[in-house]
């Protein structure tokens, strides 16, 4: 007699199967997909899922990074090495180049997250991508919690949260007209803890800054920022060496570290399982400017 227990999937197996189904569905349905790949943990997991979705063939679409010019060196080195190992085409849309040619203007405070959006939209139009994979999860931010897995963007790359397509019974509507596109979020139903448990299960390598290490930091608006060429302490901000790690990586001028002794994946999982603050709430200075900061940027075309 067949043992029904043998056919039960774990939580991670269920999430993996859903994500792989979505990735394959997009490749079957869209002419020009691309995966946004920053070298952060979510996009690294996305790339791992894409690798498994088409194994033993290569990942059948390029990856693209919108490089602000303010990234952590460890993350950029990892990004380049991982793309080369997998043999996938890496496209880089440079915010610095956009500033130099006058298509965007750097804000007076020197932060660049906001001006990533026009650079992203220009790159998508240049390469005529119709489906853009992103590693966003619903547990990250309330604006991201509103997103569908297939998230429609109009011909200006903009998102209208009040005009989303239904996804009953996991049926995804990918119909678009010329100039329109779909953002696709296969990790929507994952949590930060799921990501780390999957990293452990698959023995996935991550950039070293995700693990506890000694670093020169200073405190600003209640967060710890690492000393970096684009993030220097101001008058009254004292620099000290603390044991920290990063829960998320992005623009070094806006991404904060957290104090931690978690220097292994097992310790990080224990830490994430007990924290009561989301990773973006704990580490992203740009999301603290207003309650609707993320939704405002997503309406403009941010990923």
PDB file of C-alpha atoms in Angstrom, residues 22-31 33 54:
ATOM      1  CA  UNK A  22       6.484  30.642 -12.156  1.00  0.00           C
ATOM      2  CA  UNK A  23       9.952  30.988 -13.713  1.00  0.00           C
ATOM      3  CA  UNK A  24       9.189  28.321 -16.326  1.00  0.00           C
ATOM      4  CA  UNK A  25       5.770  29.887 -17.028  1.00  0.00           C
ATOM      5  CA  UNK A  26       7.402  33.258 -17.748  1.00  0.00           C
ATOM      6  CA  UNK A  27       9.998  31.772 -20.078  1.00  0.00           C
ATOM      7  CA  UNK A  28       7.241  29.935 -21.952  1.00  0.00           C
ATOM      8  CA  UNK A  29       4.975  32.986 -22.178  1.00  0.00           C
ATOM      9  CA  UNK A  30       7.278  35.983 -22.720  1.00  0.00           C
ATOM     10  CA  UNK A  31       9.698  36.730 -25.519  1.00  0.00           C
ATOM     11  CA  UNK A  33      12.640  38.013 -19.849  1.00  0.00           C
ATOM     12  CA  UNK A  54      16.282  24.628 -16.569  1.00  0.00           C
TER      13      UNK A  54
END
